[in-house]
mmCIF file of C-alpha atoms in Angstrom:
data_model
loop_
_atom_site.group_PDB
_atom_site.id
_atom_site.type_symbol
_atom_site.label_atom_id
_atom_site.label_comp_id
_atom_site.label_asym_id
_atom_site.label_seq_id
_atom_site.Cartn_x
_atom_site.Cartn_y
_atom_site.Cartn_z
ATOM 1 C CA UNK A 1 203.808 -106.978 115.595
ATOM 2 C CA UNK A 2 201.316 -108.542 117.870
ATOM 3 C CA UNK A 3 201.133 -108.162 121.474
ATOM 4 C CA UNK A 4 198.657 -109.830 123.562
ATOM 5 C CA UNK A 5 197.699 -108.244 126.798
ATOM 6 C CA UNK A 6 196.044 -108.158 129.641
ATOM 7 C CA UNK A 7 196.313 -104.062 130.897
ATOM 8 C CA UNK A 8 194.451 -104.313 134.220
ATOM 9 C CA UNK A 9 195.226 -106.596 136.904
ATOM 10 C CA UNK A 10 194.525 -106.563 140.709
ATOM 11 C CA UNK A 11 196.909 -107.605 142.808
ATOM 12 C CA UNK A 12 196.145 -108.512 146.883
ATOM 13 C CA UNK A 13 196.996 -104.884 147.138
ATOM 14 C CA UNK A 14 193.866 -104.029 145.931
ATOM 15 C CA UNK A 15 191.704 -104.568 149.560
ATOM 16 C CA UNK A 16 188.864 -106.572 146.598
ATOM 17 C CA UNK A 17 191.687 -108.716 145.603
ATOM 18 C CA UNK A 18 191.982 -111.886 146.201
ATOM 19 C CA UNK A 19 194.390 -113.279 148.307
ATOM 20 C CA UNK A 20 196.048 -115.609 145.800
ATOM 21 C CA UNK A 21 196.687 -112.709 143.440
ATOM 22 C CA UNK A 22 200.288 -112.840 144.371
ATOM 23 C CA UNK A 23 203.300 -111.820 142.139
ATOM 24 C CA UNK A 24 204.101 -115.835 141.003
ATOM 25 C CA UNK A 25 200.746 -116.928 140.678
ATOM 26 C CA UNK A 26 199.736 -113.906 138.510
ATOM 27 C CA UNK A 27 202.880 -114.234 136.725
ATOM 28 C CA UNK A 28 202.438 -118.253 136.325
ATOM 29 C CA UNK A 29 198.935 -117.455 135.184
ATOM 30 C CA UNK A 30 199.754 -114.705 132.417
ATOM 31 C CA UNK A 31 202.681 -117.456 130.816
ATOM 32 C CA UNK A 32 199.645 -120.275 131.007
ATOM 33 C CA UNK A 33 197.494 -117.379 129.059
ATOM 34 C CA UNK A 34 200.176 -117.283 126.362
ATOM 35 C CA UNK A 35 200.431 -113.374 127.253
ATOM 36 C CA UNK A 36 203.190 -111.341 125.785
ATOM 37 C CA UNK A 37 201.949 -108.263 128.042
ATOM 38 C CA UNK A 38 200.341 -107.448 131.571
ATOM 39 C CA UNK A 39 200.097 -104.241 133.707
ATOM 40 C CA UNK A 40 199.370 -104.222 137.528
ATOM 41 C CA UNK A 41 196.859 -102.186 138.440
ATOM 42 C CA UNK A 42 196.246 -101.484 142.171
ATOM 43 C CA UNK A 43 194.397 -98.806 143.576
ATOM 44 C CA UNK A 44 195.808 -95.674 144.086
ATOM 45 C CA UNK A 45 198.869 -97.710 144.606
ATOM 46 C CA UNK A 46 202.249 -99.953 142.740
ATOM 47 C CA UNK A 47 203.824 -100.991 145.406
ATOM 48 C CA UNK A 48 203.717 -104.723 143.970
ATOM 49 C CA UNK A 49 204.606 -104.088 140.786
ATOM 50 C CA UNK A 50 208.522 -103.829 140.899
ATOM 51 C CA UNK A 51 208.299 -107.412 142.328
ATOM 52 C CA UNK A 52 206.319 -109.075 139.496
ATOM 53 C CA UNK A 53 208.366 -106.806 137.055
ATOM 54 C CA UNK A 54 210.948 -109.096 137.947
ATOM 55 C CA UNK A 55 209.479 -112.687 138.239
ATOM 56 C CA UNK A 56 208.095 -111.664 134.575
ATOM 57 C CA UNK A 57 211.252 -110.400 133.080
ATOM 58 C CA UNK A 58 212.268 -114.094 134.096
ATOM 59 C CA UNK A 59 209.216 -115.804 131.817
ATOM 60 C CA UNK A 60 210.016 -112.972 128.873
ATOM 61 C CA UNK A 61 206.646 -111.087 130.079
ATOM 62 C CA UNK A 62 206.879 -107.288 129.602
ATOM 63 C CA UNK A 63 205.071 -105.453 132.491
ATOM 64 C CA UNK A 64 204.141 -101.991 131.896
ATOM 65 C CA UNK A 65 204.377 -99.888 135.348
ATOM 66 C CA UNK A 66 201.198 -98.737 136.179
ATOM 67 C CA UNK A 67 198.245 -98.292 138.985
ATOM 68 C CA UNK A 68 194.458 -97.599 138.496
ATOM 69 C CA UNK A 69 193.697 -93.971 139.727
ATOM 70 C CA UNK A 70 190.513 -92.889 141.456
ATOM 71 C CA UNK A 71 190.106 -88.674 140.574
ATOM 72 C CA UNK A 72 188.079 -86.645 142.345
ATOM 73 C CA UNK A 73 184.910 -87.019 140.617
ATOM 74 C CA UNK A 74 185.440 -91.195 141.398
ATOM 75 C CA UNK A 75 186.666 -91.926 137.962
ATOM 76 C CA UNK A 76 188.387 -94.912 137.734
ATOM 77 C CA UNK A 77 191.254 -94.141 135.058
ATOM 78 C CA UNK A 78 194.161 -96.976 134.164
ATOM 79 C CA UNK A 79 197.237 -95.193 134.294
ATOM 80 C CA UNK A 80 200.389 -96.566 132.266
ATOM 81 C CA UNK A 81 204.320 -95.236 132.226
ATOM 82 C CA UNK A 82 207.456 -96.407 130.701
ATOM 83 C CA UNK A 83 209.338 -96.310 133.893
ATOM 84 C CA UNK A 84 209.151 -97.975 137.300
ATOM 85 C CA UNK A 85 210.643 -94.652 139.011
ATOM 86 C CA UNK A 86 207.955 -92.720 137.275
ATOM 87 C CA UNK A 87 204.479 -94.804 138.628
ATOM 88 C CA UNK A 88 206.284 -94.884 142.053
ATOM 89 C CA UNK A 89 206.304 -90.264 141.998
ATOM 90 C CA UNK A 90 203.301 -90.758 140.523
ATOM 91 C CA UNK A 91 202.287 -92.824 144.143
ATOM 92 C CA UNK A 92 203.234 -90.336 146.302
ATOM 93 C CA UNK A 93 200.889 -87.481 144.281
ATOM 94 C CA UNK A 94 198.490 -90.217 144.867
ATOM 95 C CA UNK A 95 199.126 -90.616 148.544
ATOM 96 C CA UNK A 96 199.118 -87.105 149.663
ATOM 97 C CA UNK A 97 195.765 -86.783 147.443
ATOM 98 C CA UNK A 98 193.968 -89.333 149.207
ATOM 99 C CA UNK A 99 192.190 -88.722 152.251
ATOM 100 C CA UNK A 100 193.528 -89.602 155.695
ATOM 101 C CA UNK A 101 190.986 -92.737 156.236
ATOM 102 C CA UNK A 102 193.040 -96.500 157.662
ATOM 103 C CA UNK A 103 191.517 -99.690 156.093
ATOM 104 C CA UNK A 104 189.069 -101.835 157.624
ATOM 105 C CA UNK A 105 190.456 -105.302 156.802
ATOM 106 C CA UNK A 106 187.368 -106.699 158.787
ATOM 107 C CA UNK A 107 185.542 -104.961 156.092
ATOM 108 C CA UNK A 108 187.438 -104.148 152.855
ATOM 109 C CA UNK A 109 189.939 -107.261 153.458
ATOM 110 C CA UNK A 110 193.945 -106.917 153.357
ATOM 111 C CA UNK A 111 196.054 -104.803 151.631
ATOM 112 C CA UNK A 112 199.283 -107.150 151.048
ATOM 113 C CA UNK A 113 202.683 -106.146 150.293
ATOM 114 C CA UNK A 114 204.846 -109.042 148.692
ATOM 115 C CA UNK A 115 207.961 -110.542 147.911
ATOM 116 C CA UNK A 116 209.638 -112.612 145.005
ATOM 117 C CA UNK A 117 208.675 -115.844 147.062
ATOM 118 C CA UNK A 118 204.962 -114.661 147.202
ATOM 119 C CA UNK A 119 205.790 -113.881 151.178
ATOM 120 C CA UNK A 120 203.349 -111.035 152.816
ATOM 121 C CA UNK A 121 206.337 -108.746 153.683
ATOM 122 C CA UNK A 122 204.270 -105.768 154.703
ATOM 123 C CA UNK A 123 200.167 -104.335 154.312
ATOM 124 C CA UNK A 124 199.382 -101.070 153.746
ATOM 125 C CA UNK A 125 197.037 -99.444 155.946
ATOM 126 C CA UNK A 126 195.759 -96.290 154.261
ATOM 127 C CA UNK A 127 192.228 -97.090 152.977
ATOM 128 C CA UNK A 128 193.725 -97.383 148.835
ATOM 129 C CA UNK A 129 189.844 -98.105 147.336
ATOM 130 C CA UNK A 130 189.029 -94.244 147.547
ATOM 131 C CA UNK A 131 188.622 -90.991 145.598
ATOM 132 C CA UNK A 132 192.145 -89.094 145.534
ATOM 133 C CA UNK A 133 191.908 -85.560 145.656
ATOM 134 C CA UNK A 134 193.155 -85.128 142.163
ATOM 135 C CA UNK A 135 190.651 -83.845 139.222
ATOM 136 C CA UNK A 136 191.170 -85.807 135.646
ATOM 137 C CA UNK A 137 192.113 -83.020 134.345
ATOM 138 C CA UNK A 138 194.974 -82.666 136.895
ATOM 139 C CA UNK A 139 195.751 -86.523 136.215
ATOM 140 C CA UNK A 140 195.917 -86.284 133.121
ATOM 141 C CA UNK A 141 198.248 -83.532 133.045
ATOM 142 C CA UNK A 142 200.457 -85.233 135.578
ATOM 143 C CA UNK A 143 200.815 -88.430 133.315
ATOM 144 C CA UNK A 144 201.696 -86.316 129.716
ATOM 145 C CA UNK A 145 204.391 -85.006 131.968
ATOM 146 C CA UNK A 146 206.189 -87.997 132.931
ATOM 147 C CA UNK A 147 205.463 -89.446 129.073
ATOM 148 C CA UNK A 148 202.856 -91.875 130.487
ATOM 149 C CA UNK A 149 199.123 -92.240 129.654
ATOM 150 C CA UNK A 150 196.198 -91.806 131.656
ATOM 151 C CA UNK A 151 193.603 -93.938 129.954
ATOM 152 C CA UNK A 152 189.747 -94.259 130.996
ATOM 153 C CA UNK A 153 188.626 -97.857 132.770
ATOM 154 C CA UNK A 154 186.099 -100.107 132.055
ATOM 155 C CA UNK A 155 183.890 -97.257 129.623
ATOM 156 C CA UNK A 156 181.066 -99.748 129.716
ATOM 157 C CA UNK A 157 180.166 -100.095 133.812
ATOM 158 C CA UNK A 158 177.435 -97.829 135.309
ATOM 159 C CA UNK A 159 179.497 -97.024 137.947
ATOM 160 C CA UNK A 160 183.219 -95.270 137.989
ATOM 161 C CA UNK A 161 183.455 -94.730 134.206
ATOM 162 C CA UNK A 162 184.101 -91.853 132.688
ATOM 163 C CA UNK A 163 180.779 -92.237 130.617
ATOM 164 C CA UNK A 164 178.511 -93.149 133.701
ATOM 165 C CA UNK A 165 179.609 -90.116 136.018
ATOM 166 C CA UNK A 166 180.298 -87.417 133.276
ATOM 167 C CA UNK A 167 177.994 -88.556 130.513
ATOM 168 C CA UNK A 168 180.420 -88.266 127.942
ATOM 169 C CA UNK A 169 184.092 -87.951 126.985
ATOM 170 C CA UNK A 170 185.243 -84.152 126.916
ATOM 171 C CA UNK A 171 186.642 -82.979 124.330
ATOM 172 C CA UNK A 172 189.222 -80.903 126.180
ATOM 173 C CA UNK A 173 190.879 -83.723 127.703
ATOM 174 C CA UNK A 174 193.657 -85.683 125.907
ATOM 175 C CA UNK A 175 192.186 -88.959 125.742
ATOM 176 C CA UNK A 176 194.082 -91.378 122.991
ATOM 177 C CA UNK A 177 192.649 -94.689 124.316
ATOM 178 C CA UNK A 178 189.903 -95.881 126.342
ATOM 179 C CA UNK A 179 189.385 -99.256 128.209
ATOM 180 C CA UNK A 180 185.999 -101.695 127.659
ATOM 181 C CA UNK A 181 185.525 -104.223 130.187
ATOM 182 C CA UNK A 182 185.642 -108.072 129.989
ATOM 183 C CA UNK A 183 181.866 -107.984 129.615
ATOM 184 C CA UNK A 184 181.629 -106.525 126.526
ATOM 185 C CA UNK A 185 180.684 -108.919 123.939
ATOM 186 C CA UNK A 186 180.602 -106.318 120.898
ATOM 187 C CA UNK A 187 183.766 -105.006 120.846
ATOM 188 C CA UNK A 188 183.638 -104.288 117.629
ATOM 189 C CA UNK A 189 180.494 -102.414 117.938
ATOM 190 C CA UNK A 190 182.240 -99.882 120.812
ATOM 191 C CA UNK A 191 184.930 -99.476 118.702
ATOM 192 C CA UNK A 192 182.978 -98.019 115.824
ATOM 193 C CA UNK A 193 181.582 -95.665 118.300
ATOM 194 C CA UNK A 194 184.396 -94.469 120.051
ATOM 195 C CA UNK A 195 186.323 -94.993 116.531
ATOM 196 C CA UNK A 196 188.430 -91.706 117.358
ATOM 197 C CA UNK A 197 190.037 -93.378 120.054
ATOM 198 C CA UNK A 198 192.049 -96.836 120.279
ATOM 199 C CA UNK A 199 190.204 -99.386 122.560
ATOM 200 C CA UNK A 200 191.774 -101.703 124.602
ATOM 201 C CA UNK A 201 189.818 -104.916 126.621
ATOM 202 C CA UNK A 202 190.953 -106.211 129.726
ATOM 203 C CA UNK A 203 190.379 -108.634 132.629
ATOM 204 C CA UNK A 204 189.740 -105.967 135.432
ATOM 205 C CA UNK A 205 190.920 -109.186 137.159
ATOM 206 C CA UNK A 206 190.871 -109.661 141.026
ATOM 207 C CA UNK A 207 190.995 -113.495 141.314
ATOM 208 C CA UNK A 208 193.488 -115.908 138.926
ATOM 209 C CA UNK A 209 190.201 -117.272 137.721
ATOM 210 C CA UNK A 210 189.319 -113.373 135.735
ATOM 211 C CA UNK A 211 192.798 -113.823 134.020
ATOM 212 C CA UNK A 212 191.230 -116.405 131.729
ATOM 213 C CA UNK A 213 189.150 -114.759 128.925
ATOM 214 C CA UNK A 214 189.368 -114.228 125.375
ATOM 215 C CA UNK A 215 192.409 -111.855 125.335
ATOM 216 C CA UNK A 216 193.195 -109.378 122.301
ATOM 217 C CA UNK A 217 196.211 -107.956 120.628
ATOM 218 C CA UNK A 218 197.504 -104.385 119.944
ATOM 219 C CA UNK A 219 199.764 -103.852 116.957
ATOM 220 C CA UNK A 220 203.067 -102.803 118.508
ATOM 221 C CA UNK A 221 206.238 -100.833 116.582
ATOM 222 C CA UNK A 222 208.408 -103.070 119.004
ATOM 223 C CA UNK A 223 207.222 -105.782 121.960
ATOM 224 C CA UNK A 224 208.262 -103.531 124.634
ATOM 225 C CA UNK A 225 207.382 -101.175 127.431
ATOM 226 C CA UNK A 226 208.154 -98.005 125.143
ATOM 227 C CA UNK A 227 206.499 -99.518 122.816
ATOM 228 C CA UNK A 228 203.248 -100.257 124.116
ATOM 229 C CA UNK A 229 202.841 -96.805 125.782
ATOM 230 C CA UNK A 230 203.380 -95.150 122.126
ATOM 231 C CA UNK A 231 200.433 -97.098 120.907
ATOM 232 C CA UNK A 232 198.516 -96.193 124.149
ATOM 233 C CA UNK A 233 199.854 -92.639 123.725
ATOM 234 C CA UNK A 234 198.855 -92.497 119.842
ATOM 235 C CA UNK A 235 196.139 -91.139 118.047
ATOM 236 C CA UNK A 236 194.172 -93.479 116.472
ATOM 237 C CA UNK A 237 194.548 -93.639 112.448
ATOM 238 C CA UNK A 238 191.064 -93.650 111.405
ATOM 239 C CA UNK A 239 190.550 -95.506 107.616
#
């Protein structure tokens, strides 16, 4: 079945995100989108995505737990798991792997902690827009343990892709799927390229504004969470 998705969204977490990328507005936003699927992706962090979890369950929105990694070689990599208790150990790699540097709100901007009523209930100070100490390798490993999926972001940018600072996709790591940003026009065209691997196309969105683009679909086994990370986690049937 069809599921249309939007795999990469910034919440006020994120020191570039806007502040109106709350839980309800995002939320609100994804149901106006006619979206049957969104992930939160924060840097290097989830600590808002049990709380739109929720408001979404409400509006029959699947959210898959997840949080956009930075690895040590400042490779931005979408990572995806089937269970909230699973992105949160995943966090606390994370946070011991990033170095010991306090945001600059004067500089970065705020790093917002919410509730269900879109209430600042906390910020966290560690500086989250960083490179963890973590190799992809090593990220990728930690992932296929918990069953999740470490996917690469945005192939396309010339800046924290896997392409841009490596220059290619090794063949030695398990890569099943690979993002393309919202500025690709051709997807078609990077999909015959990287035809080995499924491609997904999201937002990358930071203000409510980026959540409105020409979203695609994924054919699913079943509209779920477990469902979405076996197509994420599946090799791609080349025809």
């Amino acid at each position: 079945m069809k599921c249309y998705y939007d795999f990469h969204i910034h919440t006020a977490l994120s020191p570039c995100g806007h502040v109106d990328m709350s839980p309800n507005n995002i939320v609100n936003m994804a149901k106006i989108c006619d979206l049957n699927a969104i992930a939160i992706t924060d840097h290097n962090s989830c600590e808002n995505v049990k709380v739109v979890m929720e408001l979404a369950n409400e509006q029959d929105i699947i959210v898959v737990p997840a949080m956009e990694i930075e690895t040590r070689e400042e490779i931005h990599m979408v990572c995806f798991f089937s269970e909230i208790t699973d992105v949160y150990n995943v966090q606390e790699i994370v946070y011991s792997a990033l170095p010991n540097i306090k945001n600059r709100t004067n500089i970065f901007g705020d790093q917002l902690i919410f509730d269900e009523n879109d209430s600042v209930v906390g910020e966290n100070d560690r500086f989250l827009s960083t490179a963890a100490n973590l190799s992809i390798d090593e990220l990728f490993n930690i992932c296929d343990k918990l069953g999740g999926v470490a996917v690469p972001a945005h192939i396309d940018r010339p800046s924290y892709s896997i392409l841009s600072n490596l220059g290619l996709i090794p063949d030695q790591l398990p890569v099943t799927t690979v993002e393309v940003s919202k500025y690709v026009d051709d997807f078609d065209k990077y999909q015959e390229e990287y035809k080995s691997f499924n491609m997904i196309q999201s937002s990358d969105a930071h203000d409510l504004e980026a959540l409105i683009f020409q979203h695609r679909f994924i054919e699913v086994e079943e509209l779920s969470v477990q469902g979405i990370i076996h197509y994420l986690r599946s090799k791609r049937d080349i025809k």
